[in-house]
Coordinates of N, CA and C in Angstrom, one line a residue:
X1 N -3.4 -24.5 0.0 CA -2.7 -25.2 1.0 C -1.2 -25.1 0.8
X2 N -0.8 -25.1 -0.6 CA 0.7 -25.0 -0.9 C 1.2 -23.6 -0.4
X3 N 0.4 -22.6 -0.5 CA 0.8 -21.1 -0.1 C 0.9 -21.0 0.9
X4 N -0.4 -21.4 1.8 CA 0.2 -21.3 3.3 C 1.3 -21.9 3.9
X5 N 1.8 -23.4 3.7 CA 2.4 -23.6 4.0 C 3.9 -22.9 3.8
X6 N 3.5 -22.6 2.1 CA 5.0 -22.0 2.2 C 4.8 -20.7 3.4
X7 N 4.5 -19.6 3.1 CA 4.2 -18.7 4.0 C 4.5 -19.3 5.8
X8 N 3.8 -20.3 6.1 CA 4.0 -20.7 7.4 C 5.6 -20.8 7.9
X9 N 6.2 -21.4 6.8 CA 7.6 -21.8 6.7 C 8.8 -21.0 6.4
X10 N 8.2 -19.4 6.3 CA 9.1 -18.6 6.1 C 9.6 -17.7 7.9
X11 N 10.5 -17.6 7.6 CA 11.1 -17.0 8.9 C 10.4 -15.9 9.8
X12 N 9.8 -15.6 10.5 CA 9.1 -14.8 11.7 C 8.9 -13.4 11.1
X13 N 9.9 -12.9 11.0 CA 10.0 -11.5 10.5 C 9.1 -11.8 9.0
X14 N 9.7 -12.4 7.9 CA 9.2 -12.3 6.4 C 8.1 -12.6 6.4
X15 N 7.3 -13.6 7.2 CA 6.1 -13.6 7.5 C 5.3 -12.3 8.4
X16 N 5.6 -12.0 9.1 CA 5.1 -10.9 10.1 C 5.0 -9.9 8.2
X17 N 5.8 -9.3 8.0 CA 6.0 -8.5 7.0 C 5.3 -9.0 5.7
X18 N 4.7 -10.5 5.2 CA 3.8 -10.3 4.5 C 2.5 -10.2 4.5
X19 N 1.9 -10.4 5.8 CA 0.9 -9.9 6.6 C 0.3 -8.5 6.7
X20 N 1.4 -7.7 7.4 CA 1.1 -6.8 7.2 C 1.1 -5.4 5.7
X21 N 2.1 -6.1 4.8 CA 1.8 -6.1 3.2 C 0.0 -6.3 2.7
X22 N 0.3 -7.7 3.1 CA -1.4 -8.1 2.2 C -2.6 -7.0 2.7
X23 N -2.5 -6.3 4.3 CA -3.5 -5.6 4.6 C -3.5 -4.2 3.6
X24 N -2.4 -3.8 3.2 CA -2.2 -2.7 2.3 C -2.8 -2.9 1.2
X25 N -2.4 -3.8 0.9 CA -2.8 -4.3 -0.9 C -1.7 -4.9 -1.6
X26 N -2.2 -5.4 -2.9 CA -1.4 -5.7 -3.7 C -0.2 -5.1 -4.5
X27 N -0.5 -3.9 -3.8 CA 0.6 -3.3 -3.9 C 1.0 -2.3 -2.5
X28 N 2.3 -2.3 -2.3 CA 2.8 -1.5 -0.6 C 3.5 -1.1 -0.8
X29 N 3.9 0.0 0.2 CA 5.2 0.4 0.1 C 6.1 0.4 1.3
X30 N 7.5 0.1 1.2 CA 8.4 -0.3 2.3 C 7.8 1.0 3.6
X31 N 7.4 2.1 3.7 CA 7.6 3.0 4.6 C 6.0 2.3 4.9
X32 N 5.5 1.8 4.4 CA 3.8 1.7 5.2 C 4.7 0.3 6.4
X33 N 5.0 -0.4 5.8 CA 5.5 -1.8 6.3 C 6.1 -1.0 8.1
X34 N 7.1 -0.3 7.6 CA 8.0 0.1 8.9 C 7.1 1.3 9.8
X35 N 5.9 1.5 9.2 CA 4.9 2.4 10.0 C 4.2 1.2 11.0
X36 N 3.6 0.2 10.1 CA 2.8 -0.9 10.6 C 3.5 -1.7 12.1
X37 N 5.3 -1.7 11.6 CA 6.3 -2.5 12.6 C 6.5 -1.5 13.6
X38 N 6.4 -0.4 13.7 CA 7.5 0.8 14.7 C 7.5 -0.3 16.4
X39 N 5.9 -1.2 16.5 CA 5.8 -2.0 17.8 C 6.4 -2.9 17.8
X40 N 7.0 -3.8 16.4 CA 6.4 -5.1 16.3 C 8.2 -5.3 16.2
X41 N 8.6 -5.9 17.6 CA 10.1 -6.7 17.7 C 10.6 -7.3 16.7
X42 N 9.9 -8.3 16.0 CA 10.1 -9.7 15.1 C 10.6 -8.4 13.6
X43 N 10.0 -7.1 13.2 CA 10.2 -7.2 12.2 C 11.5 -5.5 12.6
X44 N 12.3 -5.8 12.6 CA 13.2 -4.7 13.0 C 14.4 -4.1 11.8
X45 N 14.0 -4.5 10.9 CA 14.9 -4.4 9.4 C 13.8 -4.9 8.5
X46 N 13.3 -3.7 8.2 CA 12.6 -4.0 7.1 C 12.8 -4.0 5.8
X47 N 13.9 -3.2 5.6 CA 14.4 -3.3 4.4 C 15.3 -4.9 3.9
X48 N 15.7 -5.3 4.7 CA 16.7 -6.1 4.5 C 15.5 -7.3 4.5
X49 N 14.2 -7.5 5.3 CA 13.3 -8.3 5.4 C 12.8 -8.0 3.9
X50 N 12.0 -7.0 3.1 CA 11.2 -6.9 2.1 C 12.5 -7.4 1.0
X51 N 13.8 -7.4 0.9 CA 14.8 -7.9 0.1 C 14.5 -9.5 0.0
X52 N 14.6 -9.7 1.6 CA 14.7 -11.6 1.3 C 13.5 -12.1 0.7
X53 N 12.1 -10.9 0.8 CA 10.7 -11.6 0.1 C 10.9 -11.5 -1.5
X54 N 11.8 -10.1 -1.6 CA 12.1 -10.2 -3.1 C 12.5 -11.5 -3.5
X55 N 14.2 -11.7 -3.2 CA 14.7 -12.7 -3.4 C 13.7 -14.0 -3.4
X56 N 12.9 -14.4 -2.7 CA 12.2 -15.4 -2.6 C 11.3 -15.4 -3.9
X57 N 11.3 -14.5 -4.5 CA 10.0 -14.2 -5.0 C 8.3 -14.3 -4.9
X58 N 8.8 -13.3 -3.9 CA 6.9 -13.9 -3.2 C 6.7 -12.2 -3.6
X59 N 7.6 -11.1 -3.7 CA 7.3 -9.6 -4.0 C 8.2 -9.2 -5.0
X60 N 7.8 -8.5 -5.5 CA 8.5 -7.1 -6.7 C 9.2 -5.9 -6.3
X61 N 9.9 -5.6 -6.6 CA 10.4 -4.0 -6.5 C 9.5 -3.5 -7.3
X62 N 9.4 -2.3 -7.6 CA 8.6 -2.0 -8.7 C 9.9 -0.7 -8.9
X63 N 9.7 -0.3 -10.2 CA 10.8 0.6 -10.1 C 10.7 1.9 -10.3
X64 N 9.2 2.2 -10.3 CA 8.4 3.6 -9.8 C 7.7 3.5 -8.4
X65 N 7.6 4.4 -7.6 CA 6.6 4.7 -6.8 C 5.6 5.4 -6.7
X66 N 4.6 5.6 -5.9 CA 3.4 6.4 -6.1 C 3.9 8.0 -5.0
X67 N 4.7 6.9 -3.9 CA 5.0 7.5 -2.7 C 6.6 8.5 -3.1
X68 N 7.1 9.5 -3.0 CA 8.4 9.6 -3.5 C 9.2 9.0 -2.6
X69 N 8.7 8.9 -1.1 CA 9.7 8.9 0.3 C 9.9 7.3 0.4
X70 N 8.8 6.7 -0.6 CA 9.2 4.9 -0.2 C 8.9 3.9 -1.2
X71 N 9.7 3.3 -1.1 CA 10.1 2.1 -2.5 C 8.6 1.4 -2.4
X72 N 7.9 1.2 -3.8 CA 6.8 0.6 -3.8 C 7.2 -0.9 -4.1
X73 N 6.5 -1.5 -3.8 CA 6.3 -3.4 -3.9 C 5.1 -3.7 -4.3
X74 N 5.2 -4.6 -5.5 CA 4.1 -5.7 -5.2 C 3.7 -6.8 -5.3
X75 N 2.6 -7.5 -5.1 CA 2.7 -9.3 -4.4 C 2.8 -9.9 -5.8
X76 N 4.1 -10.7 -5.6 CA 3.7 -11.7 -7.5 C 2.7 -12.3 -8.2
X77 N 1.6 -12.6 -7.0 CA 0.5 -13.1 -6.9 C -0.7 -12.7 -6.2
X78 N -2.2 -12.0 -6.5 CA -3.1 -12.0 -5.9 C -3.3 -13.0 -4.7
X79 N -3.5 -14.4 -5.2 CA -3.6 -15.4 -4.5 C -2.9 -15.1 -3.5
X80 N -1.6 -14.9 -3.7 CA -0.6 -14.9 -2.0 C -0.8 -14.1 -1.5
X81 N -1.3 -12.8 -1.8 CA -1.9 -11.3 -1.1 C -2.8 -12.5 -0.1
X82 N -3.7 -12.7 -0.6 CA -5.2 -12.8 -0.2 C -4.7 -14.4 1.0
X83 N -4.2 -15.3 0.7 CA -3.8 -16.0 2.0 C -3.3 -15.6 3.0
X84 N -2.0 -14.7 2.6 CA -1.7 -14.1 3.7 C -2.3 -13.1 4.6
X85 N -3.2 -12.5 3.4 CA -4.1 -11.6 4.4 C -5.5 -12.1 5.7
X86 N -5.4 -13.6 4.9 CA -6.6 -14.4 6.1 C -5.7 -15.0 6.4
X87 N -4.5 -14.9 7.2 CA -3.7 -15.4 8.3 C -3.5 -14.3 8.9
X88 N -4.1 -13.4 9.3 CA -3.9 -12.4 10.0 C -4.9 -12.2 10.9
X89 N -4.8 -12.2 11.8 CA -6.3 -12.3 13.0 C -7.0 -11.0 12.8
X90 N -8.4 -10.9 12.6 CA -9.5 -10.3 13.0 C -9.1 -8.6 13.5
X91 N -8.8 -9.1 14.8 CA -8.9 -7.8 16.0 C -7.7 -7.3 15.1
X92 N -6.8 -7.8 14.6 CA -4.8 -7.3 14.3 C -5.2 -6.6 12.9
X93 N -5.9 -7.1 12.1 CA -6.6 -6.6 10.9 C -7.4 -5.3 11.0
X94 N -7.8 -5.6 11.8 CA -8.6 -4.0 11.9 C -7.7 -2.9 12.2
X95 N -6.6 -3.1 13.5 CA -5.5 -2.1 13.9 C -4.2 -1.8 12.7
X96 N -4.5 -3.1 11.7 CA -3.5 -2.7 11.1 C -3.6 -1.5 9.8
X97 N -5.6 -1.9 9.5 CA -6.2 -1.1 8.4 C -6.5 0.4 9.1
X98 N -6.4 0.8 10.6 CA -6.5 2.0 10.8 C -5.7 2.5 10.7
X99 N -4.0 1.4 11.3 CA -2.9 2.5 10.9 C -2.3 2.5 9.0
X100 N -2.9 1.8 8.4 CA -2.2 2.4 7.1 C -3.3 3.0 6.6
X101 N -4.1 3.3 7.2 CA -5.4 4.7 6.5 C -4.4 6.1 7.4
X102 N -4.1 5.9 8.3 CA -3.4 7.2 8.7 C -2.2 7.5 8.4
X103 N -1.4 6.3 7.7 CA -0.4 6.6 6.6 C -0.4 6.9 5.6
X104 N -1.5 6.6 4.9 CA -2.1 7.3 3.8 C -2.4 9.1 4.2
X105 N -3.4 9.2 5.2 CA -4.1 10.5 5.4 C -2.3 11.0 5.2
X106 N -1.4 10.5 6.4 CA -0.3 11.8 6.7 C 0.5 11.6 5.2
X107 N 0.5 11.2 4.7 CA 1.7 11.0 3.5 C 0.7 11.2 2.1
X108 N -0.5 11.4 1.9 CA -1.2 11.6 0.5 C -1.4 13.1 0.5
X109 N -0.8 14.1 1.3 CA -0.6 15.8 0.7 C -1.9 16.1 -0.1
X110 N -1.2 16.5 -1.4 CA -2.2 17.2 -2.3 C -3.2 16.1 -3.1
X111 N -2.4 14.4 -3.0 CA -3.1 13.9 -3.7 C -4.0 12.8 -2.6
X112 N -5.1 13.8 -2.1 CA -5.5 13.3 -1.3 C -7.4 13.0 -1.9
X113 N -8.0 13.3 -2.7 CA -8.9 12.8 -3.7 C -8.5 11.7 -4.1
X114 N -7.4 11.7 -4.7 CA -6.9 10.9 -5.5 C -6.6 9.2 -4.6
X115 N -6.6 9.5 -3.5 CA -6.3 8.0 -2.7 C -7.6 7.8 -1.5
X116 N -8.7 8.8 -1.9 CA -9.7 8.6 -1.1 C -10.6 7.4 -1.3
X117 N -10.7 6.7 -2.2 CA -11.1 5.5 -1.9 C -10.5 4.8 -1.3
X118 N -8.7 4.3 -1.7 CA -7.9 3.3 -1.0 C -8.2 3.9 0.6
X119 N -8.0 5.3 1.6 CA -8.1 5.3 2.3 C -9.2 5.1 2.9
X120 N -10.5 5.5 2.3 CA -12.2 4.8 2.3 C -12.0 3.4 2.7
X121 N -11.3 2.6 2.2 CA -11.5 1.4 2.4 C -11.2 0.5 3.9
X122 N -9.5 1.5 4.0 CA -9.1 1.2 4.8 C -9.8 1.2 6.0
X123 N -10.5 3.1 6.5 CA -11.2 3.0 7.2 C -12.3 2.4 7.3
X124 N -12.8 2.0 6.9 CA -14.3 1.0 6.8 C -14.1 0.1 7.6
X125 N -12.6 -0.7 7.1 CA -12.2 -2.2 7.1 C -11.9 -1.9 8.7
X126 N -11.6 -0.5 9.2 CA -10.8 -0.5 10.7 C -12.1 -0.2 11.5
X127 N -12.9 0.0 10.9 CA -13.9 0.2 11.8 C -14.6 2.2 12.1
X128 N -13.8 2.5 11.3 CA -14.3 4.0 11.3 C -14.9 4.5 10.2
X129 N -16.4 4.3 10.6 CA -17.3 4.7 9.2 C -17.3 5.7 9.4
X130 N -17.4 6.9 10.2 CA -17.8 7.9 10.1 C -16.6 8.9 9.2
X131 N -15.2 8.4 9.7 CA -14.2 8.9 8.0 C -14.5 8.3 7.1
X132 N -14.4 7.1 6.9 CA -14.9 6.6 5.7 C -16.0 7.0 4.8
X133 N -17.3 7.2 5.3 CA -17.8 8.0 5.1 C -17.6 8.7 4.4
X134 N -16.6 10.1 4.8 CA -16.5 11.4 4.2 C -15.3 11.2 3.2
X135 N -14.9 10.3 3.2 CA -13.7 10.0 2.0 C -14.3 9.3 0.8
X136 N -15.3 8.7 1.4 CA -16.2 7.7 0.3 C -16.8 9.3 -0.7
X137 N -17.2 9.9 0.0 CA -17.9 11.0 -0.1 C -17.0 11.9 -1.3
X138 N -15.6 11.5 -0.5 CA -14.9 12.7 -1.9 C -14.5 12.5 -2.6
X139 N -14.3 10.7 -2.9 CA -14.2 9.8 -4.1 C -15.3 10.1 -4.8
X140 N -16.2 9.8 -3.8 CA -17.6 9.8 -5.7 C -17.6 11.5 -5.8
X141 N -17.0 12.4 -5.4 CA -17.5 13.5 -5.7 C -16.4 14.0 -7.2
X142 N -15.1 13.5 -6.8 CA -13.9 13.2 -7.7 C -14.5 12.5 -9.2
X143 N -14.7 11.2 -8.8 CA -14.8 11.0 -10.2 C -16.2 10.9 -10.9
X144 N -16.7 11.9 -10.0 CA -18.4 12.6 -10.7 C -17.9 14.1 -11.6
X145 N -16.6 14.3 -11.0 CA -16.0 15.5 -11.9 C -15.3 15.1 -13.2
X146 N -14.8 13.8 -12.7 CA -14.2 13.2 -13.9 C -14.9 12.6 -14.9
X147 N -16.6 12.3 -14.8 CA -17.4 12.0 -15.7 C -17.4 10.5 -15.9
X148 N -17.0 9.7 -14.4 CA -17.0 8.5 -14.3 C -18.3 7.7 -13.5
X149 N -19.3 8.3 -13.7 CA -20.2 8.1 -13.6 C -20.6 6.9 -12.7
X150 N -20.7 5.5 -12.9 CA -20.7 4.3 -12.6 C -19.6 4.4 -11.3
X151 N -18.7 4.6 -11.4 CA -17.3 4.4 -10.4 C -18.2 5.7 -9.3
X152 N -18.7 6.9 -9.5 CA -18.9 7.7 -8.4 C -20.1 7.1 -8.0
X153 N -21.2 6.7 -8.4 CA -22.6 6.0 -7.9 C -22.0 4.8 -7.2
X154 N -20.9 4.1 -7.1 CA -20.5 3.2 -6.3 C -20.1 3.7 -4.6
X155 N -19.2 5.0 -5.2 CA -18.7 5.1 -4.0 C -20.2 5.9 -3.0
X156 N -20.5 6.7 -3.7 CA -21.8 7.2 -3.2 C -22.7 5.9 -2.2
X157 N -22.9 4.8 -3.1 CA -23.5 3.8 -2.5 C -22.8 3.0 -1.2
X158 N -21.6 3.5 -1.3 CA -20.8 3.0 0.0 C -21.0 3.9 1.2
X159 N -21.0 5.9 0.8 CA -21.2 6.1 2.0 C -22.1 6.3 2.6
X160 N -23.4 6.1 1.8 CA -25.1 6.5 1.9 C -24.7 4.9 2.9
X161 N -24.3 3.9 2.9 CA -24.2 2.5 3.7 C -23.6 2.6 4.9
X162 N -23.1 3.7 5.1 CA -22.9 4.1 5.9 C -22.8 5.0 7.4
X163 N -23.6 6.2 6.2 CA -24.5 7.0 7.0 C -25.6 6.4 8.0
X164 N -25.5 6.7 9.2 CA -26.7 6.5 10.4 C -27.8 6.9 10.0
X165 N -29.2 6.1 9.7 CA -30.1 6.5 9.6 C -30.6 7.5 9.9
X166 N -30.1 8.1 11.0 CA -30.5 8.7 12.2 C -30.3 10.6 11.4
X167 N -29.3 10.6 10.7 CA -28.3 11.4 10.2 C -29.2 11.9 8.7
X168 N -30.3 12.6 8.7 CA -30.8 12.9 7.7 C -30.5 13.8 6.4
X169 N -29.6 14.7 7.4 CA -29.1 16.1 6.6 C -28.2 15.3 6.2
X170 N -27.4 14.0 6.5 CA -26.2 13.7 6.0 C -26.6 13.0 5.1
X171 N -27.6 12.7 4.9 CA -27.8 11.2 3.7 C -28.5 12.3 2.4
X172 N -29.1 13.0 2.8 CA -29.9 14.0 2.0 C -28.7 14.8 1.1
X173 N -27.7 15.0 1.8 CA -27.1 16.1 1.1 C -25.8 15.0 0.0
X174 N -25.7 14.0 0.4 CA -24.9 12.8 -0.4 C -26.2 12.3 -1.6
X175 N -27.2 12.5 -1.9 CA -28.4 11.9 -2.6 C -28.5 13.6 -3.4
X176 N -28.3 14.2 -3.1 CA -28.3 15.6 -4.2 C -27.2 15.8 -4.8
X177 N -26.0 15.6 -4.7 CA -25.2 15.4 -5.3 C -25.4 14.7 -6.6

């Protein structure tokens, strides 16, 4: 209750902006934020908005990124990820997880195994199993190479949950692997 309220109590923009943070994860990066905003009036300086969350301390700079093109952040707290992410409506959650799966697809290049689960997730969460699916697919196929055994039978088990019954060759050929 203490979190939300703080969160309720923060200014339009800083809020809009930790919202669409928490759908990213516990950790984000400034250029996902201003992909998520390009519509959104309230959040029109994002940089200057992800500074006053710093300042507040409700986010991190971090002083590596994953991204080269954008400063990574992350939430000081799980907890505050996760309230702010169930103040975010439903229908706005799903649109917000398909556009940061397609900010991932356009910006993960060569390391695109490498972020196929985070992007797996995303699409799942947005409602597109059938990518998800095939990203789930190249996660467990990734770290079946990497001899991580347990971690690739998970993802495997996400997109066999996925697969349409209906879809035999596709479940068949994920079960030989």
């Amino acid at each position: 209750g203490v979190i939300q309220a703080r969160l309720e109590g923060l200014p339009r923009a800083e809020r809009t902006a930790m919202q669409q943070a928490s759908v990213v994860g516990r950790v984000f990066w400034d250029a996902t934020i201003q992909y998520l905003a390009r519509d959104n009036p309230d959040l029109d300086d994002v940089e200057a908005t992800l500074g006053a969350l710093t300042d507040r301390e409700m986010v991190h700079l971090r002083a590596e990124s994953e991204f080269s093109e954008a400063a990574e952040y992350l939430f000081h707290h799980e907890i505050l990820r996760a309230v702010a992410y169930e103040g975010v409506l439903h229908r706005v959650r799903r649109a917000y997880h398909a556009a940061v799966a397609d900010w991932l697809i356009a910006n993960s290049g060569d390391r695109a195994a490498e972020l196929a689960p985070l992007i797996a997730g995303h699409l799942e969460n947005a409602g597109r199993d059938a990518e998800a699916l095939e990203y789930y697919a190249e996660a467990a196929a990734a770290a079946l190479a990497a001899y991580a055994v347990e971690t690739a039978d998970g993802f495997f088990e996400r997109a066999l949950s996925l697969a349409p019954g209906d879809e035999v060759e596709r479940r068949s050929a994920l079960l030989l692997v």
